Amino acid sequence: MISLLIVDDEKIIRNGLQSMIERQFPNLFNYRFAENGQEALELLRQEPADIMLTDVQMPIMDGIELLKQLQAHPAKPEVVLLSGHNEFVYAQKAIHYAVKEYLLKPVKRVELFAVLERLMRDTDKAGEDARLVAAELVTQHLTQKDVGDAITQNKLERAGLCWLDEGYTLGYLLTRGGGGSQLSSTDAASFRNQITELLQGYMYWMLTRDGEGGTIMLARDPVMFYQLAELWSVGENESQLRIAISGPVQKGIKQIKYAYSQAKQTLKYSIVLPELDVLDYTSISKRHERHLVPIELIQRLSNLMGMGRGNEMKQLLNQILDVRIISCCEIGYLERISQLLNEELFDKVFRIYGNRVLDLLSTYAYVGHIGNFDRFEHYYAAVEQLLDSLDRFIQDQREQAPKDQNTMQKVLAYLQTHYTDDLNMAVVSNHFSLNYSYFSQAFQDYSGESFSNYVRRLRLDKAKELLVHFDLKVYEISDQVGFENVKHFSRIFKDTEGITALEYRSQRRMFETQPKIGN
């Protein structure tokens, strides 16, 4: 497994990153966590990490100092720096310390996944296959962005690859039943040896790797892929072979990256075409029928969660994942639906309930990507089961609402007596042993406004009382009600009331001293 160290002083962010990554790359990473740079260095001294995600601003030792200390470390991880929008100076320092990637908070899942995929390719430690110089030559050309003169005509001739100039087809090979998961380096080598044995006597073909653990085959005649599938099926193999092939390539090795992208795109269709051992890009590319993604149905499904209306939810899911439509559409249609189910349903539940639902979501982490399934019906069943579990979970949470209301009453009472303290959601949620994300949502649901707005309004109300009934200086009142400084207090007061604090005092006192009508 790949060792991943997440460094951030906020537990909710550490857990959120783990949940997001685990759902996209289930069982691929071994996670460790640190609250600051000093703790991270100690963990790295005990055991190195392949990849490290680190925040910039942390107590004790911040992210930049951590990077500086890492320069003397014997085994440095690949580093991704996480920072806010207004911290460009940190990005400049990060470049100085050779940070691999720089991501802005809040981290977007698509950007995070792209970064991790690049880093995983960079940290691929598979050794060079000395027996197949030709295969390594092609792998180099396939995986490197700038290969220079890596593939020259002389090298092609010495490697026996001149036949590529006459045209070829690229195939992506894997065994069926593993949900698309990558083989270990040992198992991948054994898999390639099996293929080599089956194709003994055939000419103009070769096997290589793609830098991600996948097995690639090039063949002059595309018929060879069908022959290989047949040979595998009649052999003594417990697993089934699945092959996704590109269209015909006519411009030699320079087109290999394009052919590879065609094969990987074709492989995605295996979930809706499970009966085929060989998937051909030429036939897949003819799929032009498009349908609008059922966003409104997904939103309706989201609204029904926790309402105890399971039959309606199943009917909506059947409309959303209509196999008649999906079986004839481009695979991007199903991918977009899967993405929206993640964002509008599963991620939404986590944002509301936080760690209380993390174990449930982690159990079904593989549901987050259709590539984890060999057959569409398996994906459908997994989504249906997860929705049913989440529906029951939310119902249980709502039954506990009276307890939650009692807790929120205690929170408001606490704020009434501690409003002068240095308050924030982390402090108060920890005081009541509540999840940060859950506390934020529960407080707003109960009070009708955000935590920060409530505290600001409470402090302003207290300040108004002091202004009217006591002859304190404005800076004294600011300090007594908990504002960080008088400048901040004055600005907030003017923005909220439309007049300054002193004008408010003068106006209210004048009003209270005016003789009442009839006296």
Short mmCIF file of C-alpha atoms in Angstrom, two decimals:
data_model
loop_
_atom_site.label_atom_id
_atom_site.label_comp_id
_atom_site.label_asym_id
_atom_site.label_seq_id
_atom_site.Cartn_x
_atom_site.Cartn_y
_atom_site.Cartn_z
CA MET A 1 0.00 0.00 0.00
CA ILE A 2 1.03 3.61 -0.54
CA SER A 3 1.94 5.43 2.67
CA LEU A 4 0.04 8.75 2.98
CA LEU A 5 0.64 11.28 5.78
CA ILE A 6 -2.04 13.97 6.30
CA VAL A 7 -0.91 16.98 8.36
CA ASP A 8 -3.54 19.48 9.54
CA ASP A 9 -4.42 20.91 12.95
CA GLU A 10 -8.16 20.41 12.38
CA LYS A 11 -9.38 16.85 12.90
CA ILE A 12 -12.47 17.34 10.74
CA ILE A 13 -10.27 18.26 7.76
CA ARG A 14 -7.98 15.27 8.31
CA ASN A 15 -10.96 12.91 8.47
CA GLY A 16 -12.66 14.60 5.53
CA LEU A 17 -9.59 14.21 3.30
CA GLN A 18 -9.29 10.54 4.29
CA SER A 19 -12.95 9.89 3.54
CA MET A 20 -12.75 11.65 0.17
CA ILE A 21 -9.57 9.81 -0.87
CA GLU A 22 -10.68 6.41 0.42
CA ARG A 23 -13.91 6.53 -1.54
CA GLN A 24 -12.01 7.27 -4.76
CA PHE A 25 -9.05 4.93 -4.08
CA PRO A 26 -10.35 2.22 -1.71
CA ASN A 27 -7.71 0.12 0.08
CA LEU A 28 -4.86 1.82 -1.80
CA PHE A 29 -3.42 4.03 0.95
CA ASN A 30 -2.08 3.44 4.43
CA TYR A 31 -3.08 6.59 6.36
CA ARG A 32 -1.24 8.38 9.15
CA PHE A 33 -2.09 11.75 10.69
CA ALA A 34 -0.32 14.63 12.39
CA GLU A 35 -1.67 17.84 13.94
CA ASN A 36 1.42 19.97 13.21
CA GLY A 37 4.82 19.94 11.56
CA GLN A 38 6.69 18.76 14.64
CA GLU A 39 4.44 15.73 15.02
CA ALA A 40 4.77 15.00 11.30
CA LEU A 41 8.59 15.00 11.50
CA GLU A 42 8.48 12.55 14.40
CA LEU A 43 6.23 10.19 12.41
CA LEU A 44 8.54 10.43 9.38
CA ARG A 45 11.54 9.58 11.56
CA GLN A 46 9.74 6.45 12.69
CA GLU A 47 8.65 5.42 9.21
CA PRO A 48 8.92 7.28 5.86
CA ALA A 49 5.85 8.21 3.80
CA ASP A 50 5.40 8.13 0.04
CA ILE A 51 3.08 11.18 -0.09
CA MET A 52 2.36 13.96 2.41
CA LEU A 53 -0.57 16.42 2.34
CA THR A 54 0.15 19.33 4.66
CA ASP A 55 -1.62 22.52 5.69
CA VAL A 56 0.36 25.77 5.88
CA GLN A 57 -0.90 27.48 9.01
CA MET A 58 -0.57 25.21 12.07
CA PRO A 59 0.47 25.73 15.69
CA ILE A 60 3.89 24.69 17.10
CA MET A 61 5.40 24.18 13.62
CA ASP A 62 3.73 25.41 10.42
CA GLY A 63 3.88 23.84 6.98
CA ILE A 64 6.73 25.98 5.63
CA GLU A 65 8.99 25.21 8.59
CA LEU A 66 8.12 21.54 8.15
CA LEU A 67 9.27 21.72 4.51
CA LYS A 68 12.45 23.43 5.59
CA GLN A 69 13.19 20.72 8.18
CA LEU A 70 12.45 18.01 5.60
CA GLN A 71 15.35 19.11 3.42
CA ALA A 72 17.75 17.27 5.74
CA HIS A 73 15.49 14.23 5.95
CA PRO A 74 16.98 11.08 4.37
CA ALA A 75 13.71 9.88 2.78
CA LYS A 76 11.52 12.82 1.77
CA PRO A 77 7.90 12.18 0.75
CA GLU A 78 6.25 13.78 -2.26
CA VAL A 79 4.60 16.89 -0.78
CA VAL A 80 1.25 18.53 -1.59
CA LEU A 81 0.75 21.89 0.13
CA LEU A 82 -2.78 22.94 1.16
CA SER A 83 -3.38 26.65 1.63
CA GLY A 84 -5.94 29.43 1.50
CA HIS A 85 -6.55 31.78 -1.43
CA ASN A 86 -4.68 34.74 0.03
CA GLU A 87 -1.40 33.03 0.85
CA PHE A 88 0.58 33.30 -2.37
CA VAL A 89 3.77 33.99 -0.43
CA TYR A 90 3.55 30.46 0.88
CA ALA A 91 3.34 29.15 -2.65
CA GLN A 92 6.59 30.97 -3.46
CA LYS A 93 8.31 29.44 -0.45
CA ALA A 94 6.88 26.03 -1.37
CA ILE A 95 8.50 26.26 -4.81
CA HIS A 96 11.83 26.91 -3.08
CA TYR A 97 11.45 23.66 -1.16
CA ALA A 98 10.50 21.63 -4.27
CA VAL A 99 6.87 20.98 -3.34
CA LYS A 100 5.25 18.77 -5.96
CA GLU A 101 1.77 20.31 -5.91
CA TYR A 102 -0.08 23.29 -4.39
CA LEU A 103 -3.84 23.05 -3.75
CA LEU A 104 -6.17 25.82 -2.60
CA LYS A 105 -8.64 25.31 0.23
CA PRO A 106 -11.38 24.27 0.21
CA VAL A 107 -9.87 21.33 -1.69
CA LYS A 108 -11.83 20.25 -4.77
CA ARG A 109 -12.15 16.50 -5.14
CA VAL A 110 -11.34 16.47 -8.88
CA GLU A 111 -8.11 18.44 -8.36
CA LEU A 112 -7.08 16.30 -5.38
CA PHE A 113 -7.67 13.06 -7.26
CA ALA A 114 -5.70 14.31 -10.29
CA VAL A 115 -2.77 15.28 -8.05
CA LEU A 116 -2.75 11.91 -6.27
CA GLU A 117 -2.85 10.04 -9.57
CA ARG A 118 0.15 12.01 -10.83
CA LEU A 119 2.08 11.41 -7.62
CA MET A 120 1.29 7.70 -7.66
CA ARG A 121 2.75 7.48 -11.13
CA ASP A 122 5.82 9.41 -10.01
CA THR A 123 6.33 7.16 -6.98
CA ASP A 124 5.93 3.94 -8.93
CA LYS A 125 8.95 1.96 -7.78
CA ALA A 126 8.63 -0.93 -10.14
CA GLY A 127 12.07 -1.96 -11.34
CA GLU A 128 13.16 -2.07 -14.95
CA ASP A 129 12.46 -5.35 -16.72
CA ALA A 130 15.92 -6.19 -18.00
CA ARG A 131 14.62 -9.03 -20.14
CA LEU A 132 12.50 -6.79 -22.34
CA VAL A 133 14.39 -3.70 -23.45
CA ALA A 134 11.81 -3.09 -26.13
CA ALA A 135 8.98 -3.05 -23.62
CA GLU A 136 10.82 -0.57 -21.40
CA LEU A 137 11.46 1.67 -24.40
CA VAL A 138 7.75 1.81 -25.19
CA THR A 139 6.83 2.31 -21.53
CA GLN A 140 9.18 5.27 -21.37
CA HIS A 141 7.57 6.83 -24.40
CA LEU A 142 4.08 6.14 -23.04
CA THR A 143 4.59 7.55 -19.53
CA GLN A 144 6.93 10.51 -19.93
CA LYS A 145 5.67 13.93 -20.95
CA ASP A 146 8.87 14.92 -22.72
CA VAL A 147 10.84 11.92 -23.98
CA GLY A 148 13.17 13.90 -26.24
CA ASP A 149 14.84 11.41 -28.55
CA ALA A 150 13.90 8.40 -26.41
CA ILE A 151 12.38 6.71 -29.45
CA THR A 152 14.65 7.02 -32.44
CA GLN A 153 14.61 4.89 -35.55
CA ASN A 154 17.89 3.26 -34.53
CA LYS A 155 16.49 2.32 -31.15
CA LEU A 156 13.35 0.93 -32.76
CA GLU A 157 15.47 -1.21 -35.06
CA ARG A 158 17.71 -2.48 -32.26
CA ALA A 159 14.64 -3.32 -30.17
CA GLY A 160 12.94 -5.12 -33.06
CA LEU A 161 10.01 -2.70 -33.15
CA CYS A 162 10.13 -1.53 -36.76
CA TRP A 163 6.85 -3.32 -37.39
CA LEU A 164 5.08 -0.61 -35.36
CA ASP A 165 5.56 1.78 -38.28
CA GLU A 166 3.32 -0.46 -40.36
CA GLY A 167 0.39 -0.01 -38.00
CA TYR A 168 -0.74 -1.65 -34.77
CA THR A 169 -3.49 -1.82 -32.13
CA LEU A 170 -3.00 -1.21 -28.42
CA GLY A 171 -4.81 -3.33 -25.85
CA TYR A 172 -5.24 -2.87 -22.10
CA LEU A 173 -5.31 -6.27 -20.37
CA LEU A 174 -6.63 -7.23 -16.95
CA THR A 175 -8.29 -10.14 -15.23
CA ARG A 176 -12.01 -9.95 -14.63
CA GLY A 177 -13.45 -10.12 -11.14
CA GLY A 178 -11.13 -7.68 -9.34
CA GLY A 179 -13.30 -4.66 -9.90
CA GLY A 180 -10.54 -3.05 -11.95
CA SER A 181 -8.12 -2.99 -8.99
CA GLN A 182 -4.44 -3.03 -9.84
CA LEU A 183 -2.33 -6.14 -9.35
CA SER A 184 0.73 -6.12 -7.14
CA SER A 185 4.05 -5.93 -8.98
CA THR A 186 4.59 -9.66 -8.36
CA ASP A 187 1.12 -10.66 -9.56
CA ALA A 188 1.41 -8.33 -12.58
CA ALA A 189 4.69 -9.98 -13.60
CA SER A 190 3.08 -13.43 -13.24
CA PHE A 191 0.10 -12.25 -15.32
CA ARG A 192 2.40 -11.05 -18.12
CA ASN A 193 4.29 -14.36 -18.03
CA GLN A 194 0.99 -16.21 -18.52
CA ILE A 195 0.17 -14.05 -21.55
CA THR A 196 3.66 -14.60 -22.97
CA GLU A 197 3.28 -18.38 -22.70
CA LEU A 198 -0.10 -18.33 -24.46
CA LEU A 199 1.25 -16.28 -27.37
CA GLN A 200 4.39 -18.28 -28.03
CA GLY A 201 4.77 -18.74 -31.75
CA TYR A 202 2.84 -15.58 -32.65
CA MET A 203 4.71 -12.73 -34.36
CA TYR A 204 4.56 -8.94 -34.19
CA TRP A 205 3.30 -8.37 -30.67
CA MET A 206 4.76 -7.21 -27.38
CA LEU A 207 3.82 -6.63 -23.72
CA THR A 208 4.71 -3.63 -21.63
CA ARG A 209 3.55 -1.62 -18.60
CA ASP A 210 1.75 1.70 -18.39
CA GLY A 211 3.35 3.14 -15.25
CA GLU A 212 0.20 2.55 -13.18
CA GLY A 213 0.51 -1.19 -12.74
CA GLY A 214 -1.50 -1.96 -15.87
CA THR A 215 -0.49 -4.40 -18.62
CA ILE A 216 -0.33 -3.11 -22.19
CA MET A 217 -0.10 -5.19 -25.34
CA LEU A 218 0.74 -3.98 -28.86
CA ALA A 219 -0.13 -6.18 -31.84
CA ARG A 220 0.07 -5.60 -35.56
CA ASP A 221 -3.13 -7.61 -36.15
CA PRO A 222 -6.09 -6.78 -33.84
CA VAL A 223 -7.41 -10.32 -34.39
CA MET A 224 -4.66 -11.49 -32.03
CA PHE A 225 -6.53 -10.00 -29.07
CA TYR A 226 -9.57 -12.13 -29.80
CA GLN A 227 -7.34 -15.17 -30.22
CA LEU A 228 -5.70 -14.43 -26.87
CA ALA A 229 -9.11 -14.18 -25.17
CA GLU A 230 -10.09 -17.56 -26.58
CA LEU A 231 -6.80 -19.17 -25.53
CA TRP A 232 -7.25 -17.82 -22.02
CA SER A 233 -10.85 -19.07 -21.77
CA VAL A 234 -9.94 -22.67 -22.68
CA GLY A 235 -6.94 -22.69 -20.33
CA GLU A 236 -6.89 -23.61 -16.65
CA ASN A 237 -7.47 -20.10 -15.39
CA GLU A 238 -9.84 -19.35 -12.54
CA SER A 239 -10.22 -15.70 -13.56
CA GLN A 240 -11.52 -14.30 -16.84
CA LEU A 241 -9.47 -12.10 -19.16
CA ARG A 242 -10.80 -8.73 -20.22
CA ILE A 243 -9.20 -6.71 -23.03
CA ALA A 244 -9.98 -3.16 -24.13
CA ILE A 245 -8.43 -2.27 -27.49
CA SER A 246 -7.82 1.01 -29.28
CA GLY A 247 -8.67 1.83 -32.84
CA PRO A 248 -6.03 1.03 -35.51
CA VAL A 249 -2.87 3.16 -35.23
CA GLN A 250 -1.16 4.16 -38.51
CA LYS A 251 1.54 6.65 -37.45
CA GLY A 252 3.88 4.46 -35.47
CA ILE A 253 5.05 4.87 -31.88
CA LYS A 254 4.29 8.60 -31.78
CA GLN A 255 0.57 7.81 -31.54
CA ILE A 256 0.86 5.40 -28.62
CA LYS A 257 -0.42 7.85 -26.00
CA TYR A 258 -3.51 8.54 -28.07
CA ALA A 259 -4.09 4.83 -28.56
CA TYR A 260 -3.63 4.24 -24.83
CA SER A 261 -6.27 6.87 -23.99
CA GLN A 262 -8.67 5.17 -26.42
CA ALA A 263 -8.13 1.79 -24.73
CA LYS A 264 -8.64 3.20 -21.22
CA GLN A 265 -11.82 4.97 -22.33
CA THR A 266 -13.06 1.73 -23.89
CA LEU A 267 -12.35 -0.17 -20.68
CA LYS A 268 -14.92 1.96 -18.85
CA TYR A 269 -17.68 0.33 -20.90
CA SER A 270 -16.99 -3.05 -19.32
CA ILE A 271 -19.54 -2.31 -16.61
CA VAL A 272 -22.38 -2.14 -19.18
CA LEU A 273 -20.96 -4.79 -21.55
CA PRO A 274 -19.94 -7.57 -19.12
CA GLU A 275 -20.57 -10.32 -21.66
CA LEU A 276 -17.69 -9.16 -23.90
CA ASP A 277 -14.12 -10.37 -23.32
CA VAL A 278 -12.78 -7.91 -25.91
CA LEU A 279 -14.08 -4.34 -26.00
CA ASP A 280 -13.27 -2.49 -29.22
CA TYR A 281 -12.94 1.30 -29.37
CA THR A 282 -14.13 1.26 -32.99
CA SER A 283 -17.58 0.01 -31.97
CA ILE A 284 -17.71 2.00 -28.70
CA SER A 285 -16.98 5.28 -30.48
CA LYS A 286 -20.18 4.93 -32.51
CA ARG A 287 -22.24 5.63 -29.40
CA HIS A 288 -23.53 9.13 -30.04
CA GLU A 289 -26.91 8.94 -28.35
CA ARG A 290 -27.01 11.42 -25.46
CA HIS A 291 -29.48 12.01 -22.65
CA LEU A 292 -29.81 14.79 -20.11
CA VAL A 293 -28.50 13.75 -16.72
CA PRO A 294 -31.52 13.50 -14.34
CA ILE A 295 -30.34 16.17 -11.88
CA GLU A 296 -33.86 16.95 -10.62
CA LEU A 297 -34.53 13.27 -9.86
CA ILE A 298 -31.28 13.05 -7.89
CA GLN A 299 -32.25 16.15 -5.90
CA ARG A 300 -35.67 14.66 -5.19
CA LEU A 301 -33.98 11.47 -4.03
CA SER A 302 -31.77 13.53 -1.72
CA ASN A 303 -34.83 15.24 -0.24
CA LEU A 304 -36.48 11.89 0.54
CA MET A 305 -33.55 10.53 2.52
CA GLY A 306 -34.49 9.97 6.14
CA MET A 307 -38.22 10.36 5.48
CA GLY A 308 -39.00 6.64 5.70
CA ARG A 309 -40.30 6.52 2.13
CA GLY A 310 -38.11 3.70 0.88
CA ASN A 311 -40.41 2.59 -1.95
CA GLU A 312 -40.43 6.08 -3.48
CA MET A 313 -36.64 6.21 -3.20
CA LYS A 314 -36.32 2.89 -5.03
CA GLN A 315 -38.64 4.10 -7.79
CA LEU A 316 -36.56 7.26 -8.22
CA LEU A 317 -33.30 5.29 -8.27
CA ASN A 318 -34.78 3.03 -10.95
CA GLN A 319 -35.51 6.12 -13.06
CA ILE A 320 -32.09 7.64 -12.42
CA LEU A 321 -30.19 4.44 -13.23
CA ASP A 322 -32.47 3.30 -16.03
CA VAL A 323 -30.56 0.40 -17.58
CA ARG A 324 -32.34 0.87 -20.94
CA ILE A 325 -30.89 4.36 -21.28
CA ILE A 326 -27.48 3.63 -19.74
CA SER A 327 -26.89 0.60 -21.94
CA CYS A 328 -27.08 2.72 -25.10
CA CYS A 329 -25.43 5.95 -23.92
CA GLU A 330 -21.85 7.07 -23.79
CA ILE A 331 -20.21 6.03 -20.54
CA GLY A 332 -19.87 9.68 -19.54
CA TYR A 333 -23.61 9.69 -18.82
CA LEU A 334 -23.23 7.02 -16.13
CA GLU A 335 -20.05 8.67 -14.81
CA ARG A 336 -21.86 11.98 -14.37
CA ILE A 337 -24.74 10.28 -12.53
CA SER A 338 -22.25 8.54 -10.24
CA GLN A 339 -20.53 11.88 -9.57
CA LEU A 340 -23.82 13.59 -8.70
CA LEU A 341 -24.86 10.75 -6.39
CA ASN A 342 -21.55 11.27 -4.58
CA GLU A 343 -21.91 15.05 -4.33
CA GLU A 344 -25.67 15.43 -3.78
CA LEU A 345 -26.24 12.41 -1.55
CA PHE A 346 -23.23 10.75 0.05
CA ASP A 347 -21.03 13.84 0.53
CA LYS A 348 -24.05 15.82 1.73
CA VAL A 349 -24.76 13.28 4.47
CA PHE A 350 -21.14 13.45 5.61
CA ARG A 351 -21.18 17.26 5.68
CA ILE A 352 -24.23 17.18 7.97
CA TYR A 353 -23.42 14.25 10.25
CA GLY A 354 -19.62 14.15 10.08
CA ASN A 355 -17.82 11.29 11.83
CA ARG A 356 -21.05 9.72 13.03
CA VAL A 357 -21.71 8.49 9.50
CA LEU A 358 -18.07 8.00 8.46
CA ASP A 359 -17.98 4.29 9.34
CA LEU A 360 -21.12 3.66 7.31
CA LEU A 361 -19.80 5.53 4.27
CA SER A 362 -16.40 3.86 4.58
CA THR A 363 -18.06 0.45 4.49
CA TYR A 364 -19.43 1.33 1.07
CA ALA A 365 -16.45 3.41 -0.08
CA TYR A 366 -16.19 1.52 -3.36
CA VAL A 367 -19.68 2.75 -4.39
CA GLY A 368 -18.12 6.12 -5.19
CA HIS A 369 -16.66 5.01 -8.54
CA ILE A 370 -18.21 2.86 -11.24
CA GLY A 371 -14.76 1.53 -12.16
CA ASN A 372 -14.88 -0.61 -9.02
CA PHE A 373 -17.63 -2.78 -10.50
CA ASP A 374 -17.56 -5.48 -13.18
CA ARG A 375 -21.27 -5.33 -13.86
CA PHE A 376 -23.84 -2.55 -13.83
CA GLU A 377 -26.30 -4.58 -11.74
CA HIS A 378 -23.64 -4.90 -9.01
CA TYR A 379 -23.19 -1.13 -8.96
CA TYR A 380 -26.95 -0.59 -8.86
CA ALA A 381 -27.37 -3.02 -5.95
CA ALA A 382 -24.54 -1.37 -3.99
CA VAL A 383 -26.01 2.12 -4.46
CA GLU A 384 -29.46 0.87 -3.46
CA GLN A 385 -28.09 -0.80 -0.33
CA LEU A 386 -26.13 2.30 0.69
CA LEU A 387 -29.16 4.55 0.19
CA ASP A 388 -31.27 2.23 2.32
CA SER A 389 -28.63 2.26 5.10
CA LEU A 390 -28.31 6.06 4.99
CA ASP A 391 -32.10 6.45 4.99
CA ARG A 392 -32.36 4.38 8.19
CA PHE A 393 -29.39 6.21 9.73
CA ILE A 394 -30.99 9.64 9.16
CA GLN A 395 -34.30 8.40 10.55
CA ASP A 396 -32.51 7.27 13.71
CA GLN A 397 -30.82 10.66 14.00
CA ARG A 398 -34.13 12.47 13.70
CA GLU A 399 -35.61 10.31 16.45
CA GLN A 400 -32.84 11.63 18.65
CA ALA A 401 -33.81 15.25 17.84
CA PRO A 402 -35.20 15.99 21.34
CA LYS A 403 -31.77 15.17 22.78
CA ASP A 404 -30.17 17.44 20.18
CA GLN A 405 -32.56 20.27 21.08
CA ASN A 406 -31.65 19.91 24.74
CA THR A 407 -27.98 20.13 23.81
CA MET A 408 -28.55 23.27 21.73
CA GLN A 409 -30.37 24.89 24.65
CA LYS A 410 -27.30 24.22 26.78
CA VAL A 411 -25.10 25.69 24.04
CA LEU A 412 -27.11 28.93 23.99
CA ALA A 413 -26.96 29.14 27.77
CA TYR A 414 -23.22 28.63 27.60
CA LEU A 415 -22.85 31.45 25.07
CA GLN A 416 -24.92 33.79 27.25
CA THR A 417 -22.37 33.43 30.06
CA HIS A 418 -19.18 33.08 28.00
CA TYR A 419 -19.74 35.58 25.21
CA THR A 420 -16.75 37.63 26.40
CA ASP A 421 -14.40 34.65 25.89
CA ASP A 422 -12.42 33.95 22.72
CA LEU A 423 -15.19 31.88 21.14
CA ASN A 424 -15.25 29.88 17.93
CA MET A 425 -17.11 26.82 16.72
CA ALA A 426 -14.17 24.50 17.40
CA VAL A 427 -13.98 25.59 21.06
CA VAL A 428 -17.71 25.27 21.70
CA SER A 429 -18.21 22.02 19.75
CA ASN A 430 -15.30 20.43 21.60
CA HIS A 431 -16.72 21.65 24.93
CA PHE A 432 -19.94 19.75 24.21
CA SER A 433 -18.14 16.79 22.53
CA LEU A 434 -19.89 17.38 19.21
CA ASN A 435 -18.59 16.86 15.68
CA TYR A 436 -17.54 20.21 14.15
CA SER A 437 -19.55 19.84 10.92
CA TYR A 438 -22.59 18.43 12.68
CA PHE A 439 -22.48 21.20 15.30
CA SER A 440 -22.42 23.88 12.60
CA GLN A 441 -25.54 22.51 10.90
CA ALA A 442 -27.39 21.66 14.13
CA PHE A 443 -26.76 25.13 15.59
CA GLN A 444 -28.09 26.86 12.48
CA ASP A 445 -31.14 24.59 12.35
CA TYR A 446 -31.95 25.32 15.99
CA SER A 447 -31.11 29.04 16.23
CA GLY A 448 -31.99 30.08 12.70
CA GLU A 449 -28.61 31.69 12.07
CA SER A 450 -24.97 30.75 11.82
CA PHE A 451 -22.78 30.43 14.91
CA SER A 452 -20.66 33.47 14.01
CA ASN A 453 -23.72 35.67 13.35
CA TYR A 454 -25.32 34.60 16.61
CA VAL A 455 -22.21 35.41 18.69
CA ARG A 456 -21.75 38.75 16.92
CA ARG A 457 -25.39 39.71 17.54
CA LEU A 458 -25.17 38.63 21.18
CA ARG A 459 -22.08 40.76 21.76
CA LEU A 460 -23.64 43.77 20.04
CA ASP A 461 -26.76 43.48 22.20
CA LYS A 462 -24.60 43.45 25.32
CA ALA A 463 -22.61 46.43 24.01
CA LYS A 464 -25.81 48.43 23.45
CA GLU A 465 -26.83 47.88 27.07
CA LEU A 466 -23.46 49.15 28.29
CA LEU A 467 -23.55 52.14 25.97
CA VAL A 468 -26.93 53.30 27.28
CA HIS A 469 -26.57 52.55 31.00
CA PHE A 470 -22.87 53.13 31.71
CA ASP A 471 -20.39 55.92 30.92
CA LEU A 472 -17.68 53.56 29.70
CA LYS A 473 -15.28 54.38 26.89
CA VAL A 474 -15.99 52.68 23.57
CA TYR A 475 -12.75 50.69 23.76
CA GLU A 476 -13.71 49.52 27.28
CA ILE A 477 -17.08 48.29 26.07
CA SER A 478 -15.46 46.61 23.07
CA ASP A 479 -13.13 44.71 25.38
CA GLN A 480 -15.84 43.77 27.87
CA VAL A 481 -18.16 42.18 25.29
CA GLY A 482 -15.43 40.11 23.64
CA PHE A 483 -14.41 41.92 20.44
CA GLU A 484 -10.76 41.49 19.48
CA ASN A 485 -10.15 45.25 19.22
CA VAL A 486 -12.05 48.54 19.22
CA LYS A 487 -11.50 49.12 15.50
CA HIS A 488 -13.22 45.86 14.65
CA PHE A 489 -16.02 46.60 17.13
CA SER A 490 -16.62 50.07 15.69
CA ARG A 491 -16.76 48.79 12.11
CA ILE A 492 -19.18 45.96 12.96
CA PHE A 493 -21.37 48.30 15.02
CA LYS A 494 -21.59 50.89 12.22
CA ASP A 495 -22.26 48.24 9.55
CA THR A 496 -25.03 46.68 11.66
CA GLU A 497 -26.73 49.72 13.18
CA GLY A 498 -25.99 52.36 10.52
CA ILE A 499 -24.59 54.76 13.13
CA THR A 500 -21.51 54.83 15.37
CA ALA A 501 -21.50 53.56 18.94
CA LEU A 502 -21.33 57.10 20.37
CA GLU A 503 -24.16 58.26 18.11
CA TYR A 504 -26.23 55.29 19.31
CA ARG A 505 -25.57 56.23 22.97
CA SER A 506 -26.52 59.87 22.39
CA GLN A 507 -29.65 58.96 20.45
CA ARG A 508 -30.92 56.40 22.97
CA ARG A 509 -30.25 58.58 26.01
CA MET A 510 -31.99 61.53 24.34
CA PHE A 511 -34.98 59.32 23.60
CA GLU A 512 -35.18 58.02 27.19
CA THR A 513 -35.00 61.56 28.69
CA GLN A 514 -37.75 63.02 26.47
CA PRO A 515 -40.90 63.77 28.46
CA LYS A 516 -43.70 61.36 27.64
CA ILE A 517 -46.94 62.68 26.16
CA GLY A 518 -49.51 63.34 28.83
CA ASN A 519 -47.02 64.00 31.63
#
